[in-house]
mmCIF file of C-alpha atoms in Angstrom:
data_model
loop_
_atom_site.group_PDB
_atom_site.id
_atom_site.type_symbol
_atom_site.label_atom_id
_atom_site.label_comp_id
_atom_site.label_asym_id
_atom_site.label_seq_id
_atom_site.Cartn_x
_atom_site.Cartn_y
_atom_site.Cartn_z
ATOM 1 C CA UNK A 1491 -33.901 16.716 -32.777
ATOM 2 C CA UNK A 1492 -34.750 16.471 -29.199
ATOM 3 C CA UNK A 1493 -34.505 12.663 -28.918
ATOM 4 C CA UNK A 1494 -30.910 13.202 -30.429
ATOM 5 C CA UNK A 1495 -29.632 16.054 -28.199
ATOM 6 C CA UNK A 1496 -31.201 14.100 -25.359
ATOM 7 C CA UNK A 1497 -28.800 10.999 -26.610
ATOM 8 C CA UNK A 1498 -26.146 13.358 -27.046
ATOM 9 C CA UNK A 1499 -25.878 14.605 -23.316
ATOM 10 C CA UNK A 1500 -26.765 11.157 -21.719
ATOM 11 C CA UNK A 1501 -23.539 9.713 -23.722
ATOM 12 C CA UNK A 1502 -21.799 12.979 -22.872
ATOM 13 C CA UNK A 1503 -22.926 12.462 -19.106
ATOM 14 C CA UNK A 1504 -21.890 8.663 -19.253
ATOM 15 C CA UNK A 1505 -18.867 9.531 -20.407
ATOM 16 C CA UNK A 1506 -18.133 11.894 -17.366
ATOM 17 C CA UNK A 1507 -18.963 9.503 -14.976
ATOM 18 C CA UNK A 1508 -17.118 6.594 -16.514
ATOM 19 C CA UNK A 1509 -13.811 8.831 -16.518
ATOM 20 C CA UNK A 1510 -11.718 7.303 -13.917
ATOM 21 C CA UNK A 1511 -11.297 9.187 -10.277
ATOM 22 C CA UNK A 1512 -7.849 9.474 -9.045
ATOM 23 C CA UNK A 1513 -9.112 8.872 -5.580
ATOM 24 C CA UNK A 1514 -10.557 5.181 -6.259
ATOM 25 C CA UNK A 1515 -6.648 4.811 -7.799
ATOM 26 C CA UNK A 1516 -5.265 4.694 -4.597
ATOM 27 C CA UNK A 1517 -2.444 7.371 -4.946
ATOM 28 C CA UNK A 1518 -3.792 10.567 -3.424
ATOM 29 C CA UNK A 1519 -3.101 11.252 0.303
ATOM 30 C CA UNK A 1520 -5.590 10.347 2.992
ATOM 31 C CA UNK A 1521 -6.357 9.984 6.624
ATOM 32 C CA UNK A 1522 -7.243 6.746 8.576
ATOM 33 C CA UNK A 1523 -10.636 7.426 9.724
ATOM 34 C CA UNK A 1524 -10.745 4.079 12.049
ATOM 35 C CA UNK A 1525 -10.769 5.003 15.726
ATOM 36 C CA UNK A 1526 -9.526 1.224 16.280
ATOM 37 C CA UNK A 1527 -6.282 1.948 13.983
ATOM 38 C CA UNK A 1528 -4.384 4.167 16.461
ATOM 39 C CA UNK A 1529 -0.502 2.293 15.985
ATOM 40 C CA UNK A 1530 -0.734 1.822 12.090
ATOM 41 C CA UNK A 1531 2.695 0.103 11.746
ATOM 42 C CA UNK A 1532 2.737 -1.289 7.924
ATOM 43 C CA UNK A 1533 1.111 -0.519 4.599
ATOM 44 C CA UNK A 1534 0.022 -2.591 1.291
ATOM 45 C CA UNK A 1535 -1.454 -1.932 -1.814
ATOM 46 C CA UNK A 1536 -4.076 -4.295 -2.577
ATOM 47 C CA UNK A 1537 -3.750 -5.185 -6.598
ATOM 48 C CA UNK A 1538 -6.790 -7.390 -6.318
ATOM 49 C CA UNK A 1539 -9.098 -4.157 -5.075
ATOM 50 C CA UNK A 1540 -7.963 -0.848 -6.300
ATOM 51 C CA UNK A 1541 -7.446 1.848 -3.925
ATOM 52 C CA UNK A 1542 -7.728 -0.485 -0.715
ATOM 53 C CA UNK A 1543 -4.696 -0.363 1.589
ATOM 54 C CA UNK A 1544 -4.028 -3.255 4.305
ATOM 55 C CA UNK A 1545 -2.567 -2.118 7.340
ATOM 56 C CA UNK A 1546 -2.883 -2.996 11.100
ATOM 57 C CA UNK A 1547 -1.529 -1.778 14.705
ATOM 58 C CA UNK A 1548 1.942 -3.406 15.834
ATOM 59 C CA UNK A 1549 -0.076 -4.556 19.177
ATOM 60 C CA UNK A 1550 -3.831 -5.294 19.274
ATOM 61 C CA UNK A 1551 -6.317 -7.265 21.483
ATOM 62 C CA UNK A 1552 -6.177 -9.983 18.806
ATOM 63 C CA UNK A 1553 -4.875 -11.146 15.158
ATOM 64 C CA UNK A 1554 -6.761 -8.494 13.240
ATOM 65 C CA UNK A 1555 -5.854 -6.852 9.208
ATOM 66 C CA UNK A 1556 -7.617 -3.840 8.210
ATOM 67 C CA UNK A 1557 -8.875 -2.985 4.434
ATOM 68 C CA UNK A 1558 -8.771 0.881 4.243
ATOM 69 C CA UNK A 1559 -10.537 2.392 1.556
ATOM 70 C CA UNK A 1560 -7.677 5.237 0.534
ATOM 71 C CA UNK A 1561 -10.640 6.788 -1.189
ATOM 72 C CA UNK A 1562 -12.673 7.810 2.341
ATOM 73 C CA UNK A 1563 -10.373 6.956 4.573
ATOM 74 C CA UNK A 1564 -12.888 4.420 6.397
ATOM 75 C CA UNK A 1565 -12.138 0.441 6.924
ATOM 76 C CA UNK A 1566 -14.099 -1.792 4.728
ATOM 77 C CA UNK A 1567 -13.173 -5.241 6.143
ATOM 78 C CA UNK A 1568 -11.563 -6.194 9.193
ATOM 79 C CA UNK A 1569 -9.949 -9.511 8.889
ATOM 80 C CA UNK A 1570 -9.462 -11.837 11.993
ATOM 81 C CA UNK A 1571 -6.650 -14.119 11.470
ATOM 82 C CA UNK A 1572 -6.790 -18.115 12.311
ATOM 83 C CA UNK A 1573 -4.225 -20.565 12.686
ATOM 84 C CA UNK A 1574 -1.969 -18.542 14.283
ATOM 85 C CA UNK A 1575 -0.695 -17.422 18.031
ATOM 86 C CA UNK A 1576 -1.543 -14.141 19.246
ATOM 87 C CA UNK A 1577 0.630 -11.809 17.682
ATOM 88 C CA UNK A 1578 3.015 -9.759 19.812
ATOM 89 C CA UNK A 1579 4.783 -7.058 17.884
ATOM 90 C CA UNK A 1580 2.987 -6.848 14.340
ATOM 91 C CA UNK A 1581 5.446 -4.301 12.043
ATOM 92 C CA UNK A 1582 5.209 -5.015 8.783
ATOM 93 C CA UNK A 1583 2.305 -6.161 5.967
ATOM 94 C CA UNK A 1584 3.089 -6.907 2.016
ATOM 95 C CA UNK A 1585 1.475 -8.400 -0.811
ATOM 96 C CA UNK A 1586 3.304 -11.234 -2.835
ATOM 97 C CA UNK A 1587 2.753 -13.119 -5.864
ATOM 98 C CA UNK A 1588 -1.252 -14.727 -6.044
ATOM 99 C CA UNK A 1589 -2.518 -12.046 -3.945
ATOM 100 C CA UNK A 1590 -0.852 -13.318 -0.826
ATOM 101 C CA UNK A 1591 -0.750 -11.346 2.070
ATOM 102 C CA UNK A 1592 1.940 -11.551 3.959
ATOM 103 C CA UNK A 1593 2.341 -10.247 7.614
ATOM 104 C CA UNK A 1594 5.871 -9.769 9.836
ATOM 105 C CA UNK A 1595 5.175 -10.018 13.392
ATOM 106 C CA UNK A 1596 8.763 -10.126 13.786
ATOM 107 C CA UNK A 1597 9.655 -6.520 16.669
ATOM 108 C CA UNK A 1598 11.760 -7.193 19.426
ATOM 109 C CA UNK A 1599 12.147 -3.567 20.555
ATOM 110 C CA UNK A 1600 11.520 -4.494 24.757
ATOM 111 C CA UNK A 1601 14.764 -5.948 25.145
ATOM 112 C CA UNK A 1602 13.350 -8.948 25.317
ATOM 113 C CA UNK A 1603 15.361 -10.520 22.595
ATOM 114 C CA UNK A 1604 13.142 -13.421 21.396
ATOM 115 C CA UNK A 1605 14.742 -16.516 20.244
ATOM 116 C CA UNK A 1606 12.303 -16.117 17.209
ATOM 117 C CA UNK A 1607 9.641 -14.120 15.563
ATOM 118 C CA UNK A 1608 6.986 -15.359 12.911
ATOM 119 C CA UNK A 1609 5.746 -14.551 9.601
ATOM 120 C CA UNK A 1610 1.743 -15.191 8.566
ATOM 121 C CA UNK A 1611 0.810 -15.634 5.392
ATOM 122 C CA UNK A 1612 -3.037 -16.201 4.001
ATOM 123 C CA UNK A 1613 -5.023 -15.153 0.893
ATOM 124 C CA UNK A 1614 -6.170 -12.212 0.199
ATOM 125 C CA UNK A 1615 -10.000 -11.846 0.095
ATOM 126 C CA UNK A 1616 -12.133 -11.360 -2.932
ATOM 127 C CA UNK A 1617 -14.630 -10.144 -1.116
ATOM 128 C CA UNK A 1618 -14.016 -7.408 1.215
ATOM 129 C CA UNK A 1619 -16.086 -8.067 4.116
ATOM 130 C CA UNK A 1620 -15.738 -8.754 8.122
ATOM 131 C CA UNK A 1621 -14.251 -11.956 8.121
ATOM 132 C CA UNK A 1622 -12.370 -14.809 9.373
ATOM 133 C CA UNK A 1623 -9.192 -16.482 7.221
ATOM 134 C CA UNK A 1624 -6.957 -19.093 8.126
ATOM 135 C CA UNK A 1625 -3.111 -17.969 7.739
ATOM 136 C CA UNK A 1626 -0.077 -19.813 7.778
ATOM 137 C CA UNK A 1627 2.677 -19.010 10.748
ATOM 138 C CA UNK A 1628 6.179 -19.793 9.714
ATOM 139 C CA UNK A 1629 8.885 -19.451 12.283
ATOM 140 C CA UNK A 1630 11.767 -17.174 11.499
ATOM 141 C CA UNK A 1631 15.754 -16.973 12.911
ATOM 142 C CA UNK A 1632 18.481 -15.094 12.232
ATOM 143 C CA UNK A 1633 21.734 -16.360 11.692
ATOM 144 C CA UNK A 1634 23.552 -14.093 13.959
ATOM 145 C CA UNK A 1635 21.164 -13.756 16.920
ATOM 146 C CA UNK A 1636 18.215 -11.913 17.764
ATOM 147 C CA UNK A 1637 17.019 -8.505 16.038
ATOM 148 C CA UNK A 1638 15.066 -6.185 16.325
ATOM 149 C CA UNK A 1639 13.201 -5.528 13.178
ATOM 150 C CA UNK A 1640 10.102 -3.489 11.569
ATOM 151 C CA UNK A 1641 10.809 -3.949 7.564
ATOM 152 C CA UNK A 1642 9.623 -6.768 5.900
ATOM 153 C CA UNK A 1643 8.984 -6.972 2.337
ATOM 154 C CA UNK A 1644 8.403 -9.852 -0.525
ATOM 155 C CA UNK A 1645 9.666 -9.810 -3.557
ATOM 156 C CA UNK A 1646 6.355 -9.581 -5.982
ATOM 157 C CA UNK A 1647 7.793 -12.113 -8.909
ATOM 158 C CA UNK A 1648 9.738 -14.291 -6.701
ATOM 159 C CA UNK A 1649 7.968 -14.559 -3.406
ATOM 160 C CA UNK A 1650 10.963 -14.160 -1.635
ATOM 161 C CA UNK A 1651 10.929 -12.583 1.666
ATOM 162 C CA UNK A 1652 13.283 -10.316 3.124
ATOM 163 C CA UNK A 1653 13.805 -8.381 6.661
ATOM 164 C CA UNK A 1654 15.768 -5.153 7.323
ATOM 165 C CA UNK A 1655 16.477 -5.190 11.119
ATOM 166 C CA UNK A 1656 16.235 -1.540 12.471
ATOM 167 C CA UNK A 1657 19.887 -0.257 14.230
ATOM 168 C CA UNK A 1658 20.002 3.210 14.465
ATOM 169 C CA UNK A 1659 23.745 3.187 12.348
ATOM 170 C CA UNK A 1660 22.248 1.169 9.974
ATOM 171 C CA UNK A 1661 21.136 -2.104 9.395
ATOM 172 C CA UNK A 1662 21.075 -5.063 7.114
ATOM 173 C CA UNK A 1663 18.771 -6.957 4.843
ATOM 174 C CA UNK A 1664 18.402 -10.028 5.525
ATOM 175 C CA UNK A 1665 17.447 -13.055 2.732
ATOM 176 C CA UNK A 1666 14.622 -15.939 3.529
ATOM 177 C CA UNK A 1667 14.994 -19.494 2.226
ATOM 178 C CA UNK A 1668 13.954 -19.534 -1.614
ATOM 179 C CA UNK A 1669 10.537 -21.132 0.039
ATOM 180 C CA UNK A 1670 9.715 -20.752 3.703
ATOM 181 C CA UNK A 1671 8.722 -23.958 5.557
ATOM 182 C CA UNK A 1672 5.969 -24.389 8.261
ATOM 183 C CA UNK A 1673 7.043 -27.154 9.703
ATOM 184 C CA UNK A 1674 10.522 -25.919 11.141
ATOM 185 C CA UNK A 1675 12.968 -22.719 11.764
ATOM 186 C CA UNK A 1676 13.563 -20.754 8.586
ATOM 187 C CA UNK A 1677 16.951 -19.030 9.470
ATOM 188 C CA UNK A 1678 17.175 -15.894 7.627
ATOM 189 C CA UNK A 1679 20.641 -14.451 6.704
ATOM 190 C CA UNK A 1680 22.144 -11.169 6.259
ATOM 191 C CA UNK A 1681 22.788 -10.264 2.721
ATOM 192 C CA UNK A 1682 23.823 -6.525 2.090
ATOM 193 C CA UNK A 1683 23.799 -3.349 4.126
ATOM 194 C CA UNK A 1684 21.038 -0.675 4.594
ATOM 195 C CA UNK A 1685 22.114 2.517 5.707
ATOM 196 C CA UNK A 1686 19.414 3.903 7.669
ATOM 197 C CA UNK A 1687 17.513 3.304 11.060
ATOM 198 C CA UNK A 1688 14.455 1.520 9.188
ATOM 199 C CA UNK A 1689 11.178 1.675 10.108
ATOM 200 C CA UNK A 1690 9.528 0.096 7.213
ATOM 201 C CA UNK A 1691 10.378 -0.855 3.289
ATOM 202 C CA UNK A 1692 8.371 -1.750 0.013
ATOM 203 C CA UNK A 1693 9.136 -3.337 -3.020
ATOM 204 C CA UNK A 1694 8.065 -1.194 -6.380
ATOM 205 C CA UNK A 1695 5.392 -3.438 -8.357
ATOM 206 C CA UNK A 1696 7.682 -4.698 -10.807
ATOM 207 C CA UNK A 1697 10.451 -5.684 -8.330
ATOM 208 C CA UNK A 1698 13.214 -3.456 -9.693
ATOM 209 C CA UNK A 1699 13.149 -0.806 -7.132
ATOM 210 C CA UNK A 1700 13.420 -0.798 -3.135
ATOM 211 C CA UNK A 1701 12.044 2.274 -0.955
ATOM 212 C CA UNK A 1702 13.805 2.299 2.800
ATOM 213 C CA UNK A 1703 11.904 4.735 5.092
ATOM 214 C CA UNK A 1704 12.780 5.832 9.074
ATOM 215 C CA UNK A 1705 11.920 8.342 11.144
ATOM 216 C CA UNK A 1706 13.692 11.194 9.452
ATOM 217 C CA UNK A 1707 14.227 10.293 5.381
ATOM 218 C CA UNK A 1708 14.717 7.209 3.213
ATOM 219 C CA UNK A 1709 17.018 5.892 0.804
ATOM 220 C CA UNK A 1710 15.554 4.086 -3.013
ATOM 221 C CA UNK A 1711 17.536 1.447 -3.866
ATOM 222 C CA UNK A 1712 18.093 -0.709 -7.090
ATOM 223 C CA UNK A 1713 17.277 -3.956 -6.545
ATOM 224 C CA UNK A 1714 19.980 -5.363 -8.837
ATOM 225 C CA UNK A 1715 19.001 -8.972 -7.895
ATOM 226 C CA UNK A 1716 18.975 -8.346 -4.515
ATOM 227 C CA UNK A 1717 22.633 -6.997 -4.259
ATOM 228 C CA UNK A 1718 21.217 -3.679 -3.709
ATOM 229 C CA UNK A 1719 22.550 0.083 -5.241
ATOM 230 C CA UNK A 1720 21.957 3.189 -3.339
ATOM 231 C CA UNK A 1721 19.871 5.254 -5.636
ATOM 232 C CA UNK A 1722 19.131 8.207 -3.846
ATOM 233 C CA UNK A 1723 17.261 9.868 -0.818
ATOM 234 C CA UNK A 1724 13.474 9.666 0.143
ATOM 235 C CA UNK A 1725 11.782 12.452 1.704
ATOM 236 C CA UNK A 1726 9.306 11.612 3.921
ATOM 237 C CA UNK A 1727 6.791 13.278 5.981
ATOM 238 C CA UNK A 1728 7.592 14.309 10.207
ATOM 239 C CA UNK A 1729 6.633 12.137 12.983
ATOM 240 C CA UNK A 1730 6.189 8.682 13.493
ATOM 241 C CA UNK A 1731 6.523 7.852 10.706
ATOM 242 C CA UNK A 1732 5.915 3.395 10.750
ATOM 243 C CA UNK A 1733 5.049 2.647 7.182
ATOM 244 C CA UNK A 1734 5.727 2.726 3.628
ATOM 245 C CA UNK A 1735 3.379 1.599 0.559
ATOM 246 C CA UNK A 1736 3.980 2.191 -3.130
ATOM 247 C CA UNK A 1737 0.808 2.726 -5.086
ATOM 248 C CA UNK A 1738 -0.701 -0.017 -7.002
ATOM 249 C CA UNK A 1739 0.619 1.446 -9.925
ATOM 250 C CA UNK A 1740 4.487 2.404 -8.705
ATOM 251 C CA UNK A 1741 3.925 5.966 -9.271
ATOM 252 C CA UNK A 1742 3.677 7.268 -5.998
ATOM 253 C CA UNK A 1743 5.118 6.383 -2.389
ATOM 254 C CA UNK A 1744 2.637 6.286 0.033
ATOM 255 C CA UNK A 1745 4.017 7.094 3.450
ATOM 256 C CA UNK A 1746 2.210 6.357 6.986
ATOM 257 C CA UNK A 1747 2.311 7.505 10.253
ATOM 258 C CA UNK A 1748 0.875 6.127 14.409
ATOM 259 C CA UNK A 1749 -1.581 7.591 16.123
ATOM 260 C CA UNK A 1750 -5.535 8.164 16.042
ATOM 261 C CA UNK A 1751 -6.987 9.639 12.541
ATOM 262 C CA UNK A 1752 -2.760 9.327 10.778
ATOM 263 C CA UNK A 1753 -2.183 10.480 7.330
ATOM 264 C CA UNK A 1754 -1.015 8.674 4.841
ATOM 265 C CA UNK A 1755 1.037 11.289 2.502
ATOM 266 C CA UNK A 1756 0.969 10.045 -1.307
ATOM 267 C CA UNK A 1757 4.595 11.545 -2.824
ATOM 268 C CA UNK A 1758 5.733 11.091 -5.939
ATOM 269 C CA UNK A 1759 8.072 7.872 -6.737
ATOM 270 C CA UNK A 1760 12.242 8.670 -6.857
ATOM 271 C CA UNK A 1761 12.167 5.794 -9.912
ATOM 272 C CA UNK A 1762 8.971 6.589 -11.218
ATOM 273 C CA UNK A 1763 8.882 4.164 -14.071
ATOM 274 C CA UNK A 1764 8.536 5.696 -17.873
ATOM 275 C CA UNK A 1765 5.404 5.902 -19.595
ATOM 276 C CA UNK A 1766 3.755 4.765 -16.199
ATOM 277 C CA UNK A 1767 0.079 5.709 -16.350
ATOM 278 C CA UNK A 1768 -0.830 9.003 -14.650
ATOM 279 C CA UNK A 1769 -3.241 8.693 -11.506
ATOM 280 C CA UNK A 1770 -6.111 9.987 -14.621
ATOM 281 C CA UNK A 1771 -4.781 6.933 -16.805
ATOM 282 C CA UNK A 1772 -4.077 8.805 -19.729
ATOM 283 C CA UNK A 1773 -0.518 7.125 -19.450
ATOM 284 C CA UNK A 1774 1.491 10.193 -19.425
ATOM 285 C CA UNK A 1775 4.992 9.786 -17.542
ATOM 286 C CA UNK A 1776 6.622 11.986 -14.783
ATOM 287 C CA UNK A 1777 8.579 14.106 -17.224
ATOM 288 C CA UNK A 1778 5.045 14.952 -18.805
ATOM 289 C CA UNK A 1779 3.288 15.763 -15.839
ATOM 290 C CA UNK A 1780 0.665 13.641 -14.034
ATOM 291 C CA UNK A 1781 -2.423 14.272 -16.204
ATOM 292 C CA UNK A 1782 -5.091 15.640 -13.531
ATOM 293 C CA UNK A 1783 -5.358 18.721 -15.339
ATOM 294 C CA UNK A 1784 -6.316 17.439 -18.509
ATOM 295 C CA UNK A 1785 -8.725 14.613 -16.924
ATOM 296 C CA UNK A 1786 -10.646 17.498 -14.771
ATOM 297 C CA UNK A 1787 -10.425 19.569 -17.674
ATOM 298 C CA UNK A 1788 -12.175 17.066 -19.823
ATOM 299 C CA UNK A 1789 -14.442 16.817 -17.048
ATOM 300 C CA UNK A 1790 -15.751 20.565 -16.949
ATOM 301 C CA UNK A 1791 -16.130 20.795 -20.380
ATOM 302 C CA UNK A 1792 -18.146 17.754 -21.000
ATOM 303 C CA UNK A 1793 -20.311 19.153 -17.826
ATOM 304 C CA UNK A 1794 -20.777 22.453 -19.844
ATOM 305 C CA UNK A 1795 -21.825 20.839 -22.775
ATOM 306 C CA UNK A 1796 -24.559 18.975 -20.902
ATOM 307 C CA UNK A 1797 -25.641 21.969 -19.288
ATOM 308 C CA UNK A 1798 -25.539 23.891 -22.964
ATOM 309 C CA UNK A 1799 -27.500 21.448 -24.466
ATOM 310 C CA UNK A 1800 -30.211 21.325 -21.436
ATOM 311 C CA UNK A 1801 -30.796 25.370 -21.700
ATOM 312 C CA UNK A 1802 -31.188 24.568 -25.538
ATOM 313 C CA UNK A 1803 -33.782 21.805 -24.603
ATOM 314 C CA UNK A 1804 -35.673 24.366 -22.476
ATOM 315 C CA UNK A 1805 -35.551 27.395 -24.886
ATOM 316 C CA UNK A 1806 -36.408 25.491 -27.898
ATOM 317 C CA UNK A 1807 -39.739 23.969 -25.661
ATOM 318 C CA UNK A 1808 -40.311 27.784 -24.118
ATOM 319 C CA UNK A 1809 -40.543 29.073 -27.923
ATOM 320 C CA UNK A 1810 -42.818 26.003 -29.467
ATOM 321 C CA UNK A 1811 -45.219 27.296 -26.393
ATOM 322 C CA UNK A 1812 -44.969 30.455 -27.394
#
């Protein structure tokens, strides 16, 4: 009887550590705990390494991607890009198709008005470590002149990559050759409007859905094959606000901020998608709620039945003594 009680509450106990933590999901809110991350300008869910978040400062002292764990908050790999110039106005990260990262160093916001900006692209790593990686740079023009420009995203099926210069009446999106080139000018040209001052955009993981943030709210849009649909409007936190990720699993829009020790504030997706699993994985949708309740109530009572069946243990030992 003891040997099977003793079973009983190490499967019971295996079972509560084996339930998933919404924290390691990477669609909670958390704070950037890096003292070198003090201008975090762009955000990306990793898919290869769930609830790790690349981001990275718009200037640095050289060509450097951060891996945040969202799940403390600390950096677990600092990658030093190779092949490339040193950056001068880094705004935007994404992840594409093959676990490619892909990073916009394409601001302009000095008046400088630079003839061109450049895209890097490189692997993502499958092992999170300090570490070098050789990138590609690609050389990007518009078609009507220099912009100014913080929002670049990629279009996770296609690979296609996009820009949304930032104008404070509103801007446009602006379409990349079908396949960029590294051995010439990749002229990029506008394809709809974007009404908002833009500060950063995502793509939802399944390509349908476009988040817009600035300073002071966003817009969702329907991708509709890239002749975009207003959808509706974004809140989004106060502040500085440079960044915009959705989760790993498109539930939840996670929204940056500059400075020393920023938040990143998970909110609920405008289009989350139906029958999306919850951040517990129990695979309830939005109208259903999001599932905590029942995974941390599963979780305290399989913790009081442990601690039932331990007093048991005891008092059946205390009486055989007796």
């Amino acid at each position: 009887m003891r040997r099977s009680l003793a079973f009983l509450a190490g499967v019971l106990l295996v079972g509560v550590f084996a339930l998933p933590a919404s924290a390691a999901d990477g669609d909670e809110s958390f704070t950037i705990n890096d003292p070198r991350i003090t201008e975090s300008s762009g955000l990306a869910a990793s898919r290869q390494h769930p609830g790790i978040y690349w981001t990275h400062n718009d200037q640095d002292d050289g060509a450097y991607l951060y891996a945040v764990d969202s799940s403390t908050g600390k950096t677990v790999a600092r990658i030093t890009m190779t092949g490339v110039g040193m950056p001068r106005d880094v705004e935007a990260i994404a992840i594409g198709p093959d676990n490619q990262i892909w990073v916009g160093d394409i601001g302009d916001n000095d008046g400088v008005s630079w003839p061109y900006v450049w895209i890097y692209q490189l692997p993502e790593p499958k092992n999170l470590t300090d570490q070098t990686v050789r990138a590609t740079q690609y050389v990007v023009k518009y078609s009507n002149g220099s912009r100014d420009a913080e929002s670049m995203v990629v279009h996770p099926k296609t690979g296609r990559v996009y820009i949304i210069d930032k104008q404070e009446d509103g801007g446009h999106l602006y379409e990349g050759p079908a396949k960029l080139s590294a051995s010439g000018s990749n002229v990029f040209k506008p394809a709809a409007a974007v009404d908002l001052w833009a500060t950063n955009a995502a793509f939802s993981p399944d390509g349908r859905q476009l988040a817009v943030r600035g300073y002071f709210g966003g817009i969702s849009y329907d991708w509709n094959d890239g002749k975009i649909k207003r959808q509706g409007r974004i809140s989004v936190p106060i502040g500085q606000g440079e960044s915009v990720s959705y989760s790993v699993d498109g539930t939840k829009l996670m929204l940056g901020s500059e400075g020393v020790n920023s938040e990143v504030e998970a909110r609920d997706a405008p289009d989350r998608p139906d029958g999306a699993e919850s951040p517990s994985g129990n695979g309830s949708s939005a109208a259903g709620g999001d599932g905590d309740g029942d995974s941390e109530g599963l979780k305290i009572g399989a913790i009081a039945v442990v601690a039932t069946l331990g007093v048991g243990l005891w008092f059946r030992r205390l009486l055989r003594r007796s």
